[in-house]
PDB file of C-alpha atoms in Angstrom:
ATOM      1  CA  GLY A1074      17.280  -2.733 -17.904  1.00  0.00           C
ATOM      2  CA  ILE A1075      13.742  -4.056 -17.849  1.00  0.00           C
ATOM      3  CA  GLN A1076      11.275  -2.362 -20.178  1.00  0.00           C
ATOM      4  CA  VAL A1077       7.874  -1.642 -18.649  1.00  0.00           C
ATOM      5  CA  GLU A1078       4.998  -0.621 -20.886  1.00  0.00           C
ATOM      6  CA  GLN A1079       1.643   0.539 -19.628  1.00  0.00           C
ATOM      7  CA  SER A1080      -1.569   0.954 -21.541  1.00  0.00           C
ATOM      8  CA  PRO A1081      -3.608   2.909 -22.195  1.00  0.00           C
ATOM      9  CA  PRO A1082      -1.614   6.098 -21.609  1.00  0.00           C
ATOM     10  CA  ASP A1083      -4.771   8.104 -20.990  1.00  0.00           C
ATOM     11  CA  LEU A1084      -8.241   7.080 -19.910  1.00  0.00           C
ATOM     12  CA  ILE A1085     -11.382   9.107 -19.369  1.00  0.00           C
ATOM     13  CA  LEU A1086     -14.269   7.469 -17.546  1.00  0.00           C
ATOM     14  CA  GLN A1087     -17.668   8.429 -16.354  1.00  0.00           C
ATOM     15  CA  GLU A1088     -18.167   7.881 -12.652  1.00  0.00           C
ATOM     16  CA  GLY A1089     -19.402   4.348 -12.015  1.00  0.00           C
ATOM     17  CA  ALA A1090     -17.658   2.794 -15.010  1.00  0.00           C
ATOM     18  CA  ASN A1091     -15.166  -0.053 -14.839  1.00  0.00           C
ATOM     19  CA  SER A1092     -11.680  -0.106 -16.340  1.00  0.00           C
ATOM     20  CA  THR A1093      -8.668  -2.331 -16.885  1.00  0.00           C
ATOM     21  CA  LEU A1094      -5.100  -1.048 -16.921  1.00  0.00           C
ATOM     22  CA  ARG A1095      -2.306  -3.163 -18.321  1.00  0.00           C
ATOM     23  CA  CYS A1096       1.401  -3.474 -17.554  1.00  0.00           C
ATOM     24  CA  ASN A1097       3.764  -5.493 -19.762  1.00  0.00           C
ATOM     25  CA  PHE A1098       7.350  -6.138 -18.772  1.00  0.00           C
ATOM     26  CA  SER A1099      10.262  -7.452 -20.769  1.00  0.00           C
ATOM     27  CA  ASP A1100      11.991  -9.830 -18.358  1.00  0.00           C
ATOM     28  CA  SER A1101      11.355 -12.017 -15.333  1.00  0.00           C
ATOM     29  CA  VAL A1102      10.889  -9.970 -12.186  1.00  0.00           C
ATOM     30  CA  ASN A1103      10.984 -10.596  -8.453  1.00  0.00           C
ATOM     31  CA  ASN A1104       8.659  -7.774  -7.514  1.00  0.00           C
ATOM     32  CA  LEU A1105       5.724  -5.968  -9.064  1.00  0.00           C
ATOM     33  CA  GLN A1106       3.771  -3.139  -7.521  1.00  0.00           C
ATOM     34  CA  TRP A1107       0.962  -0.882  -8.582  1.00  0.00           C
ATOM     35  CA  PHE A1108       0.897   2.721  -7.387  1.00  0.00           C
ATOM     36  CA  HIS A1109      -1.590   5.546  -7.579  1.00  0.00           C
ATOM     37  CA  GLN A1110      -0.213   9.065  -7.789  1.00  0.00           C
ATOM     38  CA  ASN A1111      -2.883  11.510  -6.727  1.00  0.00           C
ATOM     39  CA  PRO A1112      -3.189  15.001  -8.188  1.00  0.00           C
ATOM     40  CA  TRP A1113      -1.006  16.349  -5.352  1.00  0.00           C
ATOM     41  CA  GLY A1114       1.844  14.056  -6.334  1.00  0.00           C
ATOM     42  CA  GLN A1115       1.676  11.572  -3.481  1.00  0.00           C
ATOM     43  CA  LEU A1116       2.406   7.985  -4.513  1.00  0.00           C
ATOM     44  CA  ILE A1117       0.261   5.407  -2.772  1.00  0.00           C
ATOM     45  CA  ASN A1118       1.078   1.730  -2.899  1.00  0.00           C
ATOM     46  CA  LEU A1119      -1.960  -0.231  -4.118  1.00  0.00           C
ATOM     47  CA  PHE A1120      -0.695  -3.779  -4.521  1.00  0.00           C
ATOM     48  CA  TYR A1121       2.422  -5.847  -4.136  1.00  0.00           C
ATOM     49  CA  ILE A1122       1.670  -8.571  -6.654  1.00  0.00           C
ATOM     50  CA  PRO A1123       4.584 -10.426  -8.319  1.00  0.00           C
ATOM     51  CA  SER A1124       2.124 -13.205  -9.201  1.00  0.00           C
ATOM     52  CA  GLY A1125      -1.471 -14.233  -8.636  1.00  0.00           C
ATOM     53  CA  THR A1126      -4.545 -12.166  -7.871  1.00  0.00           C
ATOM     54  CA  LYS A1127      -5.397  -9.757  -5.069  1.00  0.00           C
ATOM     55  CA  GLN A1128      -8.401  -7.643  -4.292  1.00  0.00           C
ATOM     56  CA  ASN A1129      -8.835  -4.585  -2.133  1.00  0.00           C
ATOM     57  CA  GLY A1130     -12.314  -3.105  -2.213  1.00  0.00           C
ATOM     58  CA  ARG A1131     -13.110  -1.852  -5.701  1.00  0.00           C
ATOM     59  CA  LEU A1132      -9.588  -2.544  -6.898  1.00  0.00           C
ATOM     60  CA  SER A1133      -8.101  -5.849  -7.901  1.00  0.00           C
ATOM     61  CA  ALA A1134      -4.930  -6.905  -9.651  1.00  0.00           C
ATOM     62  CA  THR A1135      -3.707  -9.969 -11.461  1.00  0.00           C
ATOM     63  CA  THR A1136      -0.154 -10.781 -12.497  1.00  0.00           C
ATOM     64  CA  VAL A1137       0.690 -13.593 -14.894  1.00  0.00           C
ATOM     65  CA  ALA A1138       4.424 -13.769 -14.351  1.00  0.00           C
ATOM     66  CA  THR A1139       5.036 -16.451 -16.974  1.00  0.00           C
ATOM     67  CA  GLU A1140       3.502 -14.206 -19.627  1.00  0.00           C
ATOM     68  CA  ARG A1141       5.060 -11.018 -18.222  1.00  0.00           C
ATOM     69  CA  TYR A1142       2.011  -8.876 -17.685  1.00  0.00           C
ATOM     70  CA  SER A1143      -0.147  -7.511 -14.915  1.00  0.00           C
ATOM     71  CA  LEU A1144      -3.644  -6.045 -14.924  1.00  0.00           C
ATOM     72  CA  LEU A1145      -5.236  -3.560 -12.555  1.00  0.00           C
ATOM     73  CA  TYR A1146      -9.021  -3.528 -12.435  1.00  0.00           C
ATOM     74  CA  ILE A1147     -10.977  -0.565 -11.160  1.00  0.00           C
ATOM     75  CA  SER A1148     -14.684  -1.154 -10.664  1.00  0.00           C
ATOM     76  CA  SER A1149     -17.405   1.432 -10.048  1.00  0.00           C
ATOM     77  CA  SER A1150     -14.889   4.240 -10.524  1.00  0.00           C
ATOM     78  CA  GLN A1151     -15.119   7.394  -8.423  1.00  0.00           C
ATOM     79  CA  THR A1152     -13.748  10.870  -9.021  1.00  0.00           C
ATOM     80  CA  THR A1153     -11.194  10.227  -6.276  1.00  0.00           C
ATOM     81  CA  ASP A1154      -9.705   7.478  -8.451  1.00  0.00           C
ATOM     82  CA  SER A1155      -8.376  10.158 -10.792  1.00  0.00           C
ATOM     83  CA  GLY A1156      -4.618  10.454 -11.068  1.00  0.00           C
ATOM     84  CA  VAL A1157      -1.801   8.470 -12.587  1.00  0.00           C
ATOM     85  CA  TYR A1158      -1.387   4.737 -12.078  1.00  0.00           C
ATOM     86  CA  PHE A1159       2.141   3.364 -12.245  1.00  0.00           C
ATOM     87  CA  CYS A1160       3.369  -0.171 -12.490  1.00  0.00           C
ATOM     88  CA  ALA A1161       6.860  -0.824 -11.103  1.00  0.00           C
ATOM     89  CA  VAL A1162       8.861  -4.021 -11.391  1.00  0.00           C
ATOM     90  CA  GLY A1163      11.883  -5.203  -9.456  1.00  0.00           C
ATOM     91  CA  ASP A1164      15.016  -6.538 -11.088  1.00  0.00           C
ATOM     92  CA  LYS A1165      15.527 -10.168 -10.023  1.00  0.00           C
ATOM     93  CA  TYR A1166      19.309  -9.705 -10.273  1.00  0.00           C
ATOM     94  CA  ASN A1167      19.301  -6.518  -8.193  1.00  0.00           C
ATOM     95  CA  PHE A1168      16.647  -6.633  -5.522  1.00  0.00           C
ATOM     96  CA  ASN A1169      16.836  -2.903  -4.927  1.00  0.00           C
ATOM     97  CA  LYS A1170      16.430  -1.758  -8.510  1.00  0.00           C
ATOM     98  CA  PHE A1171      12.938  -0.861  -9.671  1.00  0.00           C
ATOM     99  CA  TYR A1172      11.746   0.133 -13.111  1.00  0.00           C
ATOM    100  CA  PHE A1173       8.630   2.214 -13.535  1.00  0.00           C
ATOM    101  CA  GLY A1174       6.267   2.244 -16.471  1.00  0.00           C
ATOM    102  CA  SER A1175       5.198   5.501 -18.047  1.00  0.00           C
ATOM    103  CA  GLY A1176       1.856   5.393 -16.284  1.00  0.00           C
ATOM    104  CA  THR A1177      -1.841   5.545 -17.145  1.00  0.00           C
ATOM    105  CA  LYS A1178      -3.459   8.905 -16.523  1.00  0.00           C
ATOM    106  CA  LEU A1179      -7.043   8.372 -15.396  1.00  0.00           C
ATOM    107  CA  ASN A1180      -9.680  11.082 -15.301  1.00  0.00           C
ATOM    108  CA  VAL A1181     -13.002  10.099 -13.757  1.00  0.00           C
ATOM    109  CA  LYS A1182     -15.745  12.591 -14.502  1.00  0.00           C
ATOM    110  CA  PRO A1183     -18.813  13.077 -12.305  1.00  0.00           C
TER     111      PRO A1183
ATOM    112  CA  SER B 651       3.617   0.588   6.060  1.00  0.00           C
ATOM    113  CA  ALA B 652       6.078   3.437   6.454  1.00  0.00           C
ATOM    114  CA  VAL B 653       5.734   7.079   7.394  1.00  0.00           C
ATOM    115  CA  ILE B 654       8.133   9.216   5.378  1.00  0.00           C
ATOM    116  CA  SER B 655       8.485  12.971   5.502  1.00  0.00           C
ATOM    117  CA  GLN B 656      10.388  15.268   3.193  1.00  0.00           C
ATOM    118  CA  LYS B 657      11.542  18.838   3.537  1.00  0.00           C
ATOM    119  CA  PRO B 658      11.012  21.189   1.862  1.00  0.00           C
ATOM    120  CA  SER B 659       7.724  20.260   0.223  1.00  0.00           C
ATOM    121  CA  ARG B 660       8.421  22.739  -2.558  1.00  0.00           C
ATOM    122  CA  ASP B 661      10.897  25.425  -3.484  1.00  0.00           C
ATOM    123  CA  ILE B 662      11.682  27.928  -6.189  1.00  0.00           C
ATOM    124  CA  CYS B 663      15.392  28.406  -6.774  1.00  0.00           C
ATOM    125  CA  GLN B 664      17.661  30.458  -8.985  1.00  0.00           C
ATOM    126  CA  ARG B 665      19.913  28.750 -11.489  1.00  0.00           C
ATOM    127  CA  GLY B 666      23.419  28.077 -10.254  1.00  0.00           C
ATOM    128  CA  THR B 667      22.359  27.563  -6.655  1.00  0.00           C
ATOM    129  CA  SER B 668      22.009  24.311  -4.699  1.00  0.00           C
ATOM    130  CA  LEU B 669      19.153  22.815  -2.694  1.00  0.00           C
ATOM    131  CA  THR B 670      19.323  20.105  -0.062  1.00  0.00           C
ATOM    132  CA  ILE B 671      16.275  17.886   0.381  1.00  0.00           C
ATOM    133  CA  GLN B 672      15.774  15.964   3.599  1.00  0.00           C
ATOM    134  CA  CYS B 673      14.036  12.624   4.008  1.00  0.00           C
ATOM    135  CA  GLN B 674      13.042  11.199   7.400  1.00  0.00           C
ATOM    136  CA  VAL B 675      11.630   7.687   7.939  1.00  0.00           C
ATOM    137  CA  ASP B 676       9.674   6.562  10.996  1.00  0.00           C
ATOM    138  CA  SER B 677      11.840   3.488  11.610  1.00  0.00           C
ATOM    139  CA  GLN B 678      15.218   2.121  10.634  1.00  0.00           C
ATOM    140  CA  VAL B 679      15.792   0.943   7.085  1.00  0.00           C
ATOM    141  CA  THR B 680      18.874  -0.391   5.401  1.00  0.00           C
ATOM    142  CA  MET B 681      18.399   1.345   2.086  1.00  0.00           C
ATOM    143  CA  MET B 682      16.759   4.545   1.020  1.00  0.00           C
ATOM    144  CA  PHE B 683      16.113   5.478  -2.583  1.00  0.00           C
ATOM    145  CA  TRP B 684      16.007   8.821  -4.357  1.00  0.00           C
ATOM    146  CA  TYR B 685      13.909   9.297  -7.485  1.00  0.00           C
ATOM    147  CA  ARG B 686      13.329  12.146  -9.889  1.00  0.00           C
ATOM    148  CA  GLN B 687      10.048  12.722 -11.690  1.00  0.00           C
ATOM    149  CA  GLN B 688      10.266  15.313 -14.417  1.00  0.00           C
ATOM    150  CA  PRO B 689       7.043  17.115 -15.392  1.00  0.00           C
ATOM    151  CA  GLY B 690       4.521  14.723 -16.894  1.00  0.00           C
ATOM    152  CA  GLN B 691       7.011  11.853 -16.799  1.00  0.00           C
ATOM    153  CA  SER B 692       7.537   8.634 -14.923  1.00  0.00           C
ATOM    154  CA  LEU B 693       9.927   8.065 -12.034  1.00  0.00           C
ATOM    155  CA  THR B 694      13.654   7.591 -12.578  1.00  0.00           C
ATOM    156  CA  LEU B 695      15.935   6.219  -9.886  1.00  0.00           C
ATOM    157  CA  ILE B 696      18.787   8.594  -9.074  1.00  0.00           C
ATOM    158  CA  ALA B 697      20.637   6.584  -6.454  1.00  0.00           C
ATOM    159  CA  THR B 698      20.407   4.131  -3.599  1.00  0.00           C
ATOM    160  CA  ALA B 699      21.632   5.405  -0.243  1.00  0.00           C
ATOM    161  CA  ASN B 700      23.171   2.948   2.226  1.00  0.00           C
ATOM    162  CA  GLN B 701      24.066   3.883   5.764  1.00  0.00           C
ATOM    163  CA  GLY B 702      27.793   3.926   6.289  1.00  0.00           C
ATOM    164  CA  SER B 703      28.818   3.725   2.659  1.00  0.00           C
ATOM    165  CA  GLU B 704      28.716   5.820  -0.477  1.00  0.00           C
ATOM    166  CA  ALA B 705      25.526   5.982  -2.439  1.00  0.00           C
ATOM    167  CA  THR B 706      25.163   3.927  -5.607  1.00  0.00           C
ATOM    168  CA  TYR B 707      24.251   6.094  -8.581  1.00  0.00           C
ATOM    169  CA  GLU B 708      22.322   5.074 -11.650  1.00  0.00           C
ATOM    170  CA  SER B 709      23.515   5.724 -15.168  1.00  0.00           C
ATOM    171  CA  GLY B 710      23.201   9.389 -16.024  1.00  0.00           C
ATOM    172  CA  PHE B 711      23.468  10.633 -12.447  1.00  0.00           C
ATOM    173  CA  VAL B 712      26.744  11.639 -10.796  1.00  0.00           C
ATOM    174  CA  ILE B 713      27.784  12.386  -7.248  1.00  0.00           C
ATOM    175  CA  ASP B 714      29.026  15.887  -8.043  1.00  0.00           C
ATOM    176  CA  LYS B 715      25.573  16.892  -9.254  1.00  0.00           C
ATOM    177  CA  PHE B 716      23.507  14.904  -6.715  1.00  0.00           C
ATOM    178  CA  PRO B 717      25.545  14.353  -3.538  1.00  0.00           C
ATOM    179  CA  ILE B 718      23.757  12.172  -1.007  1.00  0.00           C
ATOM    180  CA  SER B 719      24.291  11.748   2.695  1.00  0.00           C
ATOM    181  CA  ARG B 720      23.058   8.913   4.895  1.00  0.00           C
ATOM    182  CA  PRO B 721      24.194   9.662   8.449  1.00  0.00           C
ATOM    183  CA  ASN B 722      21.904   7.119  10.142  1.00  0.00           C
ATOM    184  CA  LEU B 723      19.280   4.476   9.450  1.00  0.00           C
ATOM    185  CA  THR B 724      16.297   6.855   9.440  1.00  0.00           C
ATOM    186  CA  PHE B 725      17.571   9.903   7.576  1.00  0.00           C
ATOM    187  CA  SER B 726      19.038  10.892   4.219  1.00  0.00           C
ATOM    188  CA  THR B 727      19.634  14.053   2.228  1.00  0.00           C
ATOM    189  CA  LEU B 728      19.872  14.682  -1.492  1.00  0.00           C
ATOM    190  CA  THR B 729      21.486  17.864  -2.771  1.00  0.00           C
ATOM    191  CA  VAL B 730      20.762  19.165  -6.241  1.00  0.00           C
ATOM    192  CA  SER B 731      23.858  21.186  -7.110  1.00  0.00           C
ATOM    193  CA  ASN B 732      24.460  24.023  -9.550  1.00  0.00           C
ATOM    194  CA  MET B 733      20.852  23.897 -10.630  1.00  0.00           C
ATOM    195  CA  SER B 734      19.507  24.652 -14.079  1.00  0.00           C
ATOM    196  CA  PRO B 735      15.881  24.835 -15.286  1.00  0.00           C
ATOM    197  CA  GLU B 736      16.228  21.225 -16.489  1.00  0.00           C
ATOM    198  CA  ASP B 737      16.441  20.174 -12.827  1.00  0.00           C
ATOM    199  CA  SER B 738      12.860  21.303 -12.250  1.00  0.00           C
ATOM    200  CA  SER B 739      11.185  18.110 -11.083  1.00  0.00           C
ATOM    201  CA  ILE B 740       9.596  16.333  -8.188  1.00  0.00           C
ATOM    202  CA  TYR B 741      12.222  14.593  -6.071  1.00  0.00           C
ATOM    203  CA  LEU B 742      11.014  11.619  -4.041  1.00  0.00           C
ATOM    204  CA  CYS B 743      12.601   9.407  -1.467  1.00  0.00           C
ATOM    205  CA  SER B 744      11.418   5.901  -0.808  1.00  0.00           C
ATOM    206  CA  VAL B 745      12.105   2.845   1.324  1.00  0.00           C
ATOM    207  CA  LEU B 746      11.530  -0.850   0.859  1.00  0.00           C
ATOM    208  CA  ARG B 747       9.710  -2.647   3.657  1.00  0.00           C
ATOM    209  CA  GLY B 748       9.851  -6.384   4.145  1.00  0.00           C
ATOM    210  CA  GLY B 749      11.923  -6.643   1.008  1.00  0.00           C
ATOM    211  CA  GLU B 750       8.695  -6.294  -0.950  1.00  0.00           C
ATOM    212  CA  THR B 751       6.751  -3.081  -0.688  1.00  0.00           C
ATOM    213  CA  GLN B 752       8.083   0.317  -1.647  1.00  0.00           C
ATOM    214  CA  TYR B 753       6.780   3.380   0.171  1.00  0.00           C
ATOM    215  CA  PHE B 754       7.291   6.945  -0.964  1.00  0.00           C
ATOM    216  CA  GLY B 755       7.587  10.274   0.742  1.00  0.00           C
ATOM    217  CA  PRO B 756       5.311  13.137  -0.318  1.00  0.00           C
ATOM    218  CA  GLY B 757       7.946  14.540  -2.663  1.00  0.00           C
ATOM    219  CA  THR B 758       9.728  17.875  -3.060  1.00  0.00           C
ATOM    220  CA  ARG B 759       8.564  20.027  -5.956  1.00  0.00           C
ATOM    221  CA  LEU B 760      11.473  22.019  -7.304  1.00  0.00           C
ATOM    222  CA  LEU B 761      11.222  24.852  -9.795  1.00  0.00           C
ATOM    223  CA  VAL B 762      14.456  26.371 -11.090  1.00  0.00           C
ATOM    224  CA  LEU B 763      14.276  29.763 -12.733  1.00  0.00           C
TER     225      LEU B 763
END
């Protein structure tokens, strides 16, 4: 299967700080998504971004498919950004198979 | 987007028993997915549930332990059978919309004593 590595594993920020989360993957993919899992366990889809750059408010993401990595930027972080951020990639040979990274646990302090 | 509900939201069960988790989607989907998230871990795909055919299980998961039903295009169940404490996890169902975006239900938190 596809190996998905996320870094850093843990991140502590002061409210208002910016951060960059990274996702490396081991093979070509047909799908890449970023998710936020809040402290109650709910997974929220942030971006569908197999390539290129997208922005949504304080969040933006960039995927460089040829170099097999994606970045999630969080600007002006808020305490509500706390939780775990997962990167998930789709297998190009099996459109319904997704591989999740181990996540980045973010704690934003007031 | 997709609106997905799961029942129960949480449960505490005794070892050796079974629990059936329900997943309801707000509109028809071809495939539904079941994931397990063990404490502090990432998500692992258990199986893909297709309407009208047997589920496809991932390596390490077997039908006898995790039987799945898919009676129609908006509903699926996952049963965790003969439970042990190692089955304590969050179980999540998900769907793929537009062939691109995966949406998850709120999850079922299971604790096995």
